C-alpha cells in the first residue's frame, strides 16, 4: 500500500477516533454516576431509570425539586425514521387535555431520561414532554456511526412528525443539550419550512456547538493537542471531515448552523442560549456567536453565560437562576404570569432566593442579556 493511502487511512481512523472519543470522559462520568445510584432491575421496579434519576437529583444535583413521580403518565413508545431506524421514545403526560408539549433532546452519550429531567421545570407549567434516545444511544437501534447530528437529525425530524400526527400540539417548546442542542438547531434551519407547521413557540439551547469544525477545534485545543498540531489544525480538520464524508456517505461539510442565518428563514422563534465559559466539551463562544447572528432574525432571544459550571450541568451548579430565567423566558412568549408564579413557588424559587442573587456561590460574573429589553428601549 502506498504512503499516500496509508496517510488517508490514518486520517479516516483519526476522524472516527475523535468522534467516538469526543465526549468519552463525559460519558464515563455520567455512566459511573448512574451506576452509583443502583443497578437497573426492571423486574423489581416499574421504572428503575426514574428511581435512579430521582436519586441523582437528590444527592448529586442537590435539587429534590427536580424529582419526578410517575404512575400511568409515563408512556414508552417506538417510532421509525426515514432511513428505517427504530427509535425508543417516552412521553410524560402531565395532563391528557394539555396541548402544550416540550420536546427535549439529550447530549452525546446520554439517554432520554436525562432529557426528561432537563425538561422537568416545564411540567410545572402544564407541558407534556416527549423525549427519545438518539440512534446508538439508550434503547434505540444501533447503526454503524455516531455522526454528531448528521444522521441524528433524522431522529429529531421523525420525533416531531410523530408528535404532530398523534397529538396535534398547539404549542411546542424545544430543548437541546450539547449534541442534542446542535441537532435541534441544525434541524430547524436546514428543514425550516418543514418545521414551520409544528407550532414551535420557543427553544432552549444548552451548551451546543454551532458547527462540526468549531467542535473539532475546541476538542483539539482541550483534549487532542498531541494528535493534531496547532500549525496544521485547519488542514487536519478538513481532511478529517472529508474522510467522514467518505466513510458515512453523509454531508459533514453541511454541519454548520451559522451559515443558514445568512439567508432568510420562514420560521424563527425566540431562543434562550445557555453555556459556561469553562466548558471543556463545547465552545461557549458558539452560543455567543449565534445569539449575535440571530439578532437580525429574532429580537426576543436571551443568553446566559456562567463563569463556572460543568458541561450541561447548570441545573446542578445554578439551579435557582437557571430555572428562574427559563420560566421567565417561557412566560415572555406564552404570557401567563399566574402559572409562572405558581411554578416558581412549586420549584422552591422564592423572592428571597432571587434577591440574594440566586445563591451564586461560584460566580465572579454571570453574563445575561435579554434582547427584548433593548427592543423596548428602541421603541
Short mmCIF file of C-alpha atoms in Angstrom, two decimals:
data_model
loop_
_atom_site.label_atom_id
_atom_site.label_comp_id
_atom_site.label_asym_id
_atom_site.label_seq_id
_atom_site.Cartn_x
_atom_site.Cartn_y
_atom_site.Cartn_z
CA UNK A 1 0.00 0.00 0.00
CA UNK A 2 1.37 3.43 -0.92
CA UNK A 3 2.38 6.06 1.63
CA UNK A 4 -0.50 8.30 0.48
CA UNK A 5 -3.08 5.53 1.01
CA UNK A 6 -1.67 4.82 4.47
CA UNK A 7 -1.91 8.53 5.26
CA UNK A 8 -5.55 8.72 4.12
CA UNK A 9 -6.37 5.60 6.11
CA UNK A 10 -4.82 7.23 9.18
CA UNK A 11 -6.92 10.35 8.63
CA UNK A 12 -10.08 8.26 8.37
CA UNK A 13 -9.24 6.37 11.55
CA UNK A 14 -8.36 9.61 13.33
CA UNK A 15 -11.72 11.11 12.43
CA UNK A 16 -13.61 8.06 13.68
CA UNK A 17 -11.47 8.03 16.82
CA UNK A 18 -12.24 11.69 17.54
CA UNK A 19 -15.99 11.35 17.14
CA UNK A 20 -16.07 8.23 19.28
CA UNK A 21 -13.93 9.82 21.97
CA UNK A 22 -15.07 13.45 21.82
CA UNK A 23 -17.17 13.03 24.98
CA UNK A 24 -15.58 9.85 26.36
CA UNK A 25 -14.75 11.41 29.70
CA UNK A 26 -18.22 12.91 29.88
CA UNK A 27 -19.80 9.54 29.10
CA UNK A 28 -17.68 7.77 31.71
CA UNK A 29 -18.62 10.33 34.36
CA UNK A 30 -22.38 10.00 33.86
CA UNK A 31 -22.32 6.23 33.49
CA UNK A 32 -20.41 5.96 36.75
CA UNK A 33 -22.83 8.36 38.40
CA UNK A 34 -25.85 6.34 37.28
CA UNK A 35 -24.25 3.07 38.44
CA UNK A 36 -23.59 4.56 41.87
CA UNK A 37 -27.31 5.20 42.19
CA UNK A 38 -28.13 1.50 41.88
CA UNK A 39 -28.43 -1.09 39.15
CA UNK A 40 -31.41 -1.08 36.82
CA UNK A 41 -33.64 -4.04 37.72
CA UNK A 42 -36.72 -3.94 35.54
CA UNK A 43 -38.31 -6.85 37.36
CA UNK A 44 -38.17 -5.07 40.70
CA UNK A 45 -39.23 -1.56 39.72
CA UNK A 46 -41.73 -0.41 37.12
CA UNK A 47 -39.41 2.45 36.08
CA UNK A 48 -35.97 1.78 37.62
CA UNK A 49 -34.43 4.56 35.50
CA UNK A 50 -36.79 7.08 37.05
CA UNK A 51 -35.93 5.90 40.56
CA UNK A 52 -32.21 6.18 39.80
CA UNK A 53 -32.57 9.62 38.21
CA UNK A 54 -34.58 10.87 41.20
CA UNK A 55 -31.72 9.81 43.45
CA UNK A 56 -29.27 11.70 41.23
CA UNK A 57 -31.43 14.82 41.54
CA UNK A 58 -31.48 14.49 45.35
CA UNK A 59 -27.89 13.53 46.08
CA UNK A 60 -25.79 14.86 43.18
CA UNK A 61 -27.76 17.85 41.90
CA UNK A 62 -28.94 18.70 45.42
CA UNK A 63 -32.23 19.72 43.82
CA UNK A 64 -35.02 17.47 45.12
CA UNK A 65 -37.47 19.82 43.37
CA UNK A 66 -36.44 18.16 40.09
CA UNK A 67 -37.65 14.71 41.11
CA UNK A 68 -40.50 13.13 39.16
CA UNK A 69 -43.37 10.93 40.18
CA UNK A 70 -44.92 8.59 37.66
CA UNK A 71 -47.83 6.21 37.81
CA UNK A 72 -49.54 5.71 34.48
CA UNK A 73 -48.43 9.02 32.94
CA UNK A 74 -45.03 7.80 31.72
CA UNK A 75 -45.63 6.05 28.42
CA UNK A 76 -42.92 4.33 26.31
CA UNK A 77 -43.35 4.05 22.54
CA UNK A 78 -41.30 3.47 19.40
CA UNK A 79 -41.21 5.25 16.06
CA UNK A 80 -39.25 4.82 12.84
CA UNK A 81 -37.05 7.28 10.96
CA UNK A 82 -36.98 7.88 7.22
CA UNK A 83 -33.97 5.55 6.90
CA UNK A 84 -35.66 2.76 8.85
CA UNK A 85 -34.00 3.15 12.27
CA UNK A 86 -36.24 2.25 15.22
CA UNK A 87 -36.13 4.93 17.91
CA UNK A 88 -37.16 4.46 21.55
CA UNK A 89 -39.36 7.29 22.79
CA UNK A 90 -41.04 8.26 26.03
CA UNK A 91 -44.00 10.53 26.84
CA UNK A 92 -44.60 12.19 30.18
CA UNK A 93 -48.27 13.15 30.23
CA UNK A 94 -48.77 15.99 32.69
CA UNK A 95 -52.36 16.38 31.55
CA UNK A 96 -54.21 14.42 28.84
CA UNK A 97 -56.00 17.65 27.92
CA UNK A 98 -52.86 19.72 27.53
CA UNK A 99 -51.97 20.82 24.01
CA UNK A 100 -48.59 22.16 25.13
CA UNK A 101 -45.53 19.97 24.64
CA UNK A 102 -41.81 20.15 25.28
CA UNK A 103 -39.54 18.07 23.03
CA UNK A 104 -36.20 17.59 24.79
CA UNK A 105 -33.03 16.26 23.09
CA UNK A 106 -30.27 14.66 25.15
CA UNK A 107 -26.50 15.04 24.81
CA UNK A 108 -23.96 12.70 23.23
CA UNK A 109 -23.58 9.56 25.37
CA UNK A 110 -26.78 10.41 27.28
CA UNK A 111 -30.28 9.00 27.03
CA UNK A 112 -33.91 10.05 27.11
CA UNK A 113 -34.21 10.12 30.90
CA UNK A 114 -31.59 12.88 31.13
CA UNK A 115 -33.60 14.82 28.56
CA UNK A 116 -36.79 14.27 30.57
CA UNK A 117 -35.29 15.63 33.78
CA UNK A 118 -33.81 18.62 31.94
CA UNK A 119 -37.38 19.50 30.93
CA UNK A 120 -38.72 18.93 34.46
CA UNK A 121 -39.39 22.64 35.30
CA UNK A 122 -41.84 22.95 32.40
CA UNK A 123 -44.02 20.15 33.76
CA UNK A 124 -45.00 22.67 36.45
CA UNK A 125 -46.40 24.85 33.66
CA UNK A 126 -48.62 22.07 32.35
CA UNK A 127 -46.45 20.91 29.45
CA UNK A 128 -46.43 17.29 28.38
CA UNK A 129 -42.93 16.08 27.49
CA UNK A 130 -41.63 13.95 24.62
CA UNK A 131 -38.11 12.54 24.80
CA UNK A 132 -36.29 9.86 22.84
CA UNK A 133 -32.95 8.08 22.56
CA UNK A 134 -30.88 9.08 19.56
CA UNK A 135 -29.72 6.17 17.42
CA UNK A 136 -26.75 4.39 19.05
CA UNK A 137 -27.95 5.61 22.44
CA UNK A 138 -30.15 4.14 25.16
CA UNK A 139 -32.71 1.69 23.84
CA UNK A 140 -32.77 2.91 20.25
CA UNK A 141 -31.42 0.87 17.36
CA UNK A 142 -27.66 0.93 16.77
CA UNK A 143 -26.11 1.92 13.46
CA UNK A 144 -22.53 1.88 12.25
CA UNK A 145 -21.64 5.50 13.03
CA UNK A 146 -22.29 8.22 15.59
CA UNK A 147 -22.37 11.33 13.43
CA UNK A 148 -22.78 14.25 15.87
CA UNK A 149 -26.01 15.42 14.21
CA UNK A 150 -25.64 14.44 10.54
CA UNK A 151 -27.87 11.37 10.82
CA UNK A 152 -29.27 12.11 14.31
CA UNK A 153 -31.29 14.95 12.78
CA UNK A 154 -33.41 12.25 11.14
CA UNK A 155 -34.36 11.03 14.62
CA UNK A 156 -35.38 14.55 15.61
CA UNK A 157 -37.45 15.06 12.47
CA UNK A 158 -39.18 11.70 12.96
CA UNK A 159 -40.00 12.57 16.59
CA UNK A 160 -41.55 15.89 15.57
CA UNK A 161 -43.53 14.22 12.82
CA UNK A 162 -44.81 11.54 15.23
CA UNK A 163 -45.87 14.13 17.79
CA UNK A 164 -47.61 16.27 15.17
CA UNK A 165 -49.53 13.35 13.70
CA UNK A 166 -50.52 11.75 17.01
CA UNK A 167 -51.19 14.70 19.33
CA UNK A 168 -51.65 17.86 17.22
CA UNK A 169 -49.90 20.24 19.68
CA UNK A 170 -50.97 23.86 19.76
CA UNK A 171 -47.65 24.99 21.28
CA UNK A 172 -44.24 23.29 21.34
CA UNK A 173 -41.11 24.24 23.24
CA UNK A 174 -37.78 22.71 22.21
CA UNK A 175 -34.82 21.90 24.44
CA UNK A 176 -31.45 20.61 23.28
CA UNK A 177 -28.28 19.83 25.22
CA UNK A 178 -24.82 19.62 23.60
CA UNK A 179 -25.23 17.26 20.59
CA UNK A 180 -28.97 17.48 21.16
CA UNK A 181 -28.65 21.26 21.04
CA UNK A 182 -26.78 21.16 17.75
CA UNK A 183 -29.22 18.64 16.28
CA UNK A 184 -32.13 20.83 17.33
CA UNK A 185 -30.51 23.94 15.82
CA UNK A 186 -29.49 22.14 12.63
CA UNK A 187 -32.91 20.60 12.12
CA UNK A 188 -34.89 23.83 12.48
CA UNK A 189 -32.73 25.74 9.97
CA UNK A 190 -31.97 23.02 7.43
CA UNK A 191 -35.61 21.89 7.33
CA UNK A 192 -37.05 25.28 8.18
CA UNK A 193 -40.18 25.05 6.05
CA UNK A 194 -40.94 21.57 7.36
CA UNK A 195 -40.69 22.80 10.95
CA UNK A 196 -42.93 25.79 10.27
CA UNK A 197 -46.06 23.62 10.64
CA UNK A 198 -45.24 22.39 14.15
CA UNK A 199 -46.34 25.44 16.17
CA UNK A 200 -42.96 25.84 17.85
CA UNK A 201 -43.11 28.84 20.18
CA UNK A 202 -39.71 28.85 21.89
CA UNK A 203 -36.48 26.91 22.29
CA UNK A 204 -33.66 26.47 24.82
CA UNK A 205 -30.14 25.70 23.62
CA UNK A 206 -27.87 24.36 26.37
CA UNK A 207 -24.11 24.01 25.73
CA UNK A 208 -24.47 23.41 21.99
CA UNK A 209 -21.83 23.63 19.24
CA UNK A 210 -22.51 25.64 16.10
CA UNK A 211 -20.59 23.57 13.57
CA UNK A 212 -18.55 20.41 13.34
CA UNK A 213 -15.45 22.50 12.64
CA UNK A 214 -15.77 24.65 15.75
CA UNK A 215 -16.38 21.49 17.80
CA UNK A 216 -13.24 19.87 16.39
CA UNK A 217 -11.13 22.97 17.01
CA UNK A 218 -12.35 23.11 20.61
CA UNK A 219 -11.77 19.37 21.05
CA UNK A 220 -8.28 19.72 19.65
CA UNK A 221 -7.46 22.65 21.93
CA UNK A 222 -8.67 20.88 25.07
CA UNK A 223 -8.07 17.16 24.52
CA UNK A 224 -6.14 16.37 21.34
CA UNK A 225 -3.06 18.60 21.32
CA UNK A 226 -0.81 15.58 20.84
CA UNK A 227 -2.84 14.21 17.94
CA UNK A 228 -3.39 17.41 15.98
CA UNK A 229 -0.79 20.19 15.85
CA UNK A 230 -1.99 23.78 16.07
CA UNK A 231 0.01 24.70 12.99
CA UNK A 232 -1.89 22.28 10.78
CA UNK A 233 -5.25 22.34 12.55
CA UNK A 234 -7.30 23.69 9.61
CA UNK A 235 -5.77 21.26 7.15
CA UNK A 236 -6.21 18.35 9.54
CA UNK A 237 -9.84 19.16 10.27
CA UNK A 238 -10.71 19.49 6.58
CA UNK A 239 -9.14 16.09 5.91
CA UNK A 240 -10.96 14.51 8.84
CA UNK A 241 -14.30 15.87 7.60
CA UNK A 242 -13.54 14.63 4.10
CA UNK A 243 -12.77 11.17 5.44
CA UNK A 244 -16.02 11.15 7.46
CA UNK A 245 -17.97 12.05 4.31
CA UNK A 246 -16.36 9.11 2.51
CA UNK A 247 -16.90 6.68 5.39
CA UNK A 248 -20.51 7.59 6.24
CA UNK A 249 -21.80 8.91 2.90
CA UNK A 250 -23.21 11.92 4.78
CA UNK A 251 -22.61 15.60 4.15
CA UNK A 252 -20.47 16.51 7.16
CA UNK A 253 -19.45 19.76 5.46
CA UNK A 254 -23.05 20.93 5.87
CA UNK A 255 -22.94 20.63 9.67
CA UNK A 256 -22.80 24.38 10.22
CA UNK A 257 -25.76 26.19 11.76
CA UNK A 258 -24.26 29.66 11.29
CA UNK A 259 -24.37 29.67 7.50
CA UNK A 260 -28.14 29.16 7.41
CA UNK A 261 -28.70 32.51 9.10
CA UNK A 262 -27.06 34.27 6.17
CA UNK A 263 -30.36 33.75 4.35
CA UNK A 264 -33.99 34.44 5.22
CA UNK A 265 -35.82 31.79 7.20
CA UNK A 266 -39.55 31.15 7.10
CA UNK A 267 -39.78 30.17 10.76
CA UNK A 268 -37.88 31.91 13.56
CA UNK A 269 -38.97 31.76 17.19
CA UNK A 270 -37.42 33.10 20.42
CA UNK A 271 -34.42 31.16 21.69
CA UNK A 272 -32.67 31.03 25.04
CA UNK A 273 -28.92 30.27 24.92
CA UNK A 274 -27.06 28.91 27.92
CA UNK A 275 -23.41 27.95 28.33
CA UNK A 276 -20.47 28.18 30.74
CA UNK A 277 -17.17 29.87 29.96
CA UNK A 278 -15.11 26.93 31.25
CA UNK A 279 -16.91 24.29 29.16
CA UNK A 280 -14.28 21.73 28.13
CA UNK A 281 -16.61 19.85 25.76
CA UNK A 282 -18.20 22.52 23.54
CA UNK A 283 -17.09 26.13 22.80
CA UNK A 284 -19.13 28.68 24.75
CA UNK A 285 -18.42 31.35 22.13
CA UNK A 286 -20.57 29.38 19.65
CA UNK A 287 -23.58 30.34 21.78
CA UNK A 288 -22.43 33.97 21.82
CA UNK A 289 -21.86 33.94 18.07
CA UNK A 290 -25.28 32.53 17.18
CA UNK A 291 -27.03 34.87 19.63
CA UNK A 292 -25.49 37.79 17.74
CA UNK A 293 -26.11 36.25 14.32
CA UNK A 294 -29.78 35.63 15.11
CA UNK A 295 -30.32 39.22 16.25
CA UNK A 296 -31.43 40.31 12.78
CA UNK A 297 -33.97 37.47 12.71
CA UNK A 298 -35.23 37.36 16.31
CA UNK A 299 -35.40 40.23 18.80
CA UNK A 300 -36.68 38.13 21.70
CA UNK A 301 -33.66 35.88 22.27
CA UNK A 302 -31.89 35.66 25.62
CA UNK A 303 -28.44 34.44 26.61
CA UNK A 304 -26.99 33.30 29.93
CA UNK A 305 -23.27 32.57 30.25
CA UNK A 306 -21.91 31.36 33.59
CA UNK A 307 -18.29 31.81 34.53
CA UNK A 308 -18.28 28.41 36.18
CA UNK A 309 -20.21 25.21 35.69
CA UNK A 310 -19.65 21.85 34.05
CA UNK A 311 -20.85 20.82 30.62
CA UNK A 312 -24.69 20.67 30.68
CA UNK A 313 -24.72 20.91 34.48
CA UNK A 314 -26.18 24.38 35.04
CA UNK A 315 -29.18 22.83 36.78
CA UNK A 316 -26.76 21.44 39.37
CA UNK A 317 -24.46 24.42 39.89
CA UNK A 318 -27.00 27.21 39.24
CA UNK A 319 -30.41 25.70 39.92
CA UNK A 320 -32.16 28.86 41.08
CA UNK A 321 -31.07 31.26 38.37
CA UNK A 322 -31.32 28.71 35.56
CA UNK A 323 -34.89 27.70 36.34
CA UNK A 324 -35.94 31.28 37.03
CA UNK A 325 -34.55 32.53 33.70
CA UNK A 326 -36.06 29.61 31.78
CA UNK A 327 -39.55 30.10 33.16
CA UNK A 328 -39.47 33.88 32.77
CA UNK A 329 -38.34 33.38 29.16
CA UNK A 330 -41.23 30.99 28.51
CA UNK A 331 -43.61 33.45 30.14
CA UNK A 332 -42.40 36.25 27.89
CA UNK A 333 -43.59 34.16 24.94
CA UNK A 334 -46.66 32.42 26.38
CA UNK A 335 -47.79 35.25 28.72
CA UNK A 336 -49.24 33.52 31.79
CA UNK A 337 -47.96 35.32 34.89
CA UNK A 338 -50.14 33.35 37.29
CA UNK A 339 -48.92 29.96 36.04
CA UNK A 340 -45.30 31.11 36.10
CA UNK A 341 -45.55 32.42 39.65
CA UNK A 342 -47.14 29.16 40.81
CA UNK A 343 -44.49 27.05 39.03
CA UNK A 344 -41.62 29.05 40.56
CA UNK A 345 -43.13 28.57 44.01
CA UNK A 346 -43.54 24.81 43.48
CA UNK A 347 -39.90 24.60 42.37
CA UNK A 348 -38.69 26.37 45.51
CA UNK A 349 -37.69 29.63 43.84
CA UNK A 350 -38.76 32.38 46.22
CA UNK A 351 -38.34 36.14 46.16
CA UNK A 352 -35.69 35.71 48.84
CA UNK A 353 -33.65 33.42 46.61
CA UNK A 354 -33.91 35.88 43.73
CA UNK A 355 -32.95 38.87 45.90
CA UNK A 356 -29.91 37.00 47.20
CA UNK A 357 -28.67 36.72 43.62
CA UNK A 358 -29.88 33.13 43.22
CA UNK A 359 -27.29 31.83 45.74
CA UNK A 360 -24.50 32.23 43.19
CA UNK A 361 -21.62 30.68 45.12
CA UNK A 362 -19.28 30.08 42.23
CA UNK A 363 -19.68 33.17 40.08
CA UNK A 364 -17.49 36.21 39.70
CA UNK A 365 -19.55 37.50 36.81
CA UNK A 366 -22.60 35.96 35.13
CA UNK A 367 -23.40 37.36 31.70
CA UNK A 368 -27.11 37.65 30.96
CA UNK A 369 -28.79 39.56 28.16
CA UNK A 370 -32.44 39.81 27.23
CA UNK A 371 -32.63 41.30 23.74
CA UNK A 372 -36.32 42.11 24.27
CA UNK A 373 -35.27 44.83 26.73
CA UNK A 374 -33.19 46.52 24.04
CA UNK A 375 -36.09 46.37 21.64
CA UNK A 376 -38.34 48.12 24.17
CA UNK A 377 -35.78 50.88 24.60
CA UNK A 378 -35.59 51.37 20.83
CA UNK A 379 -39.36 51.81 20.67
#
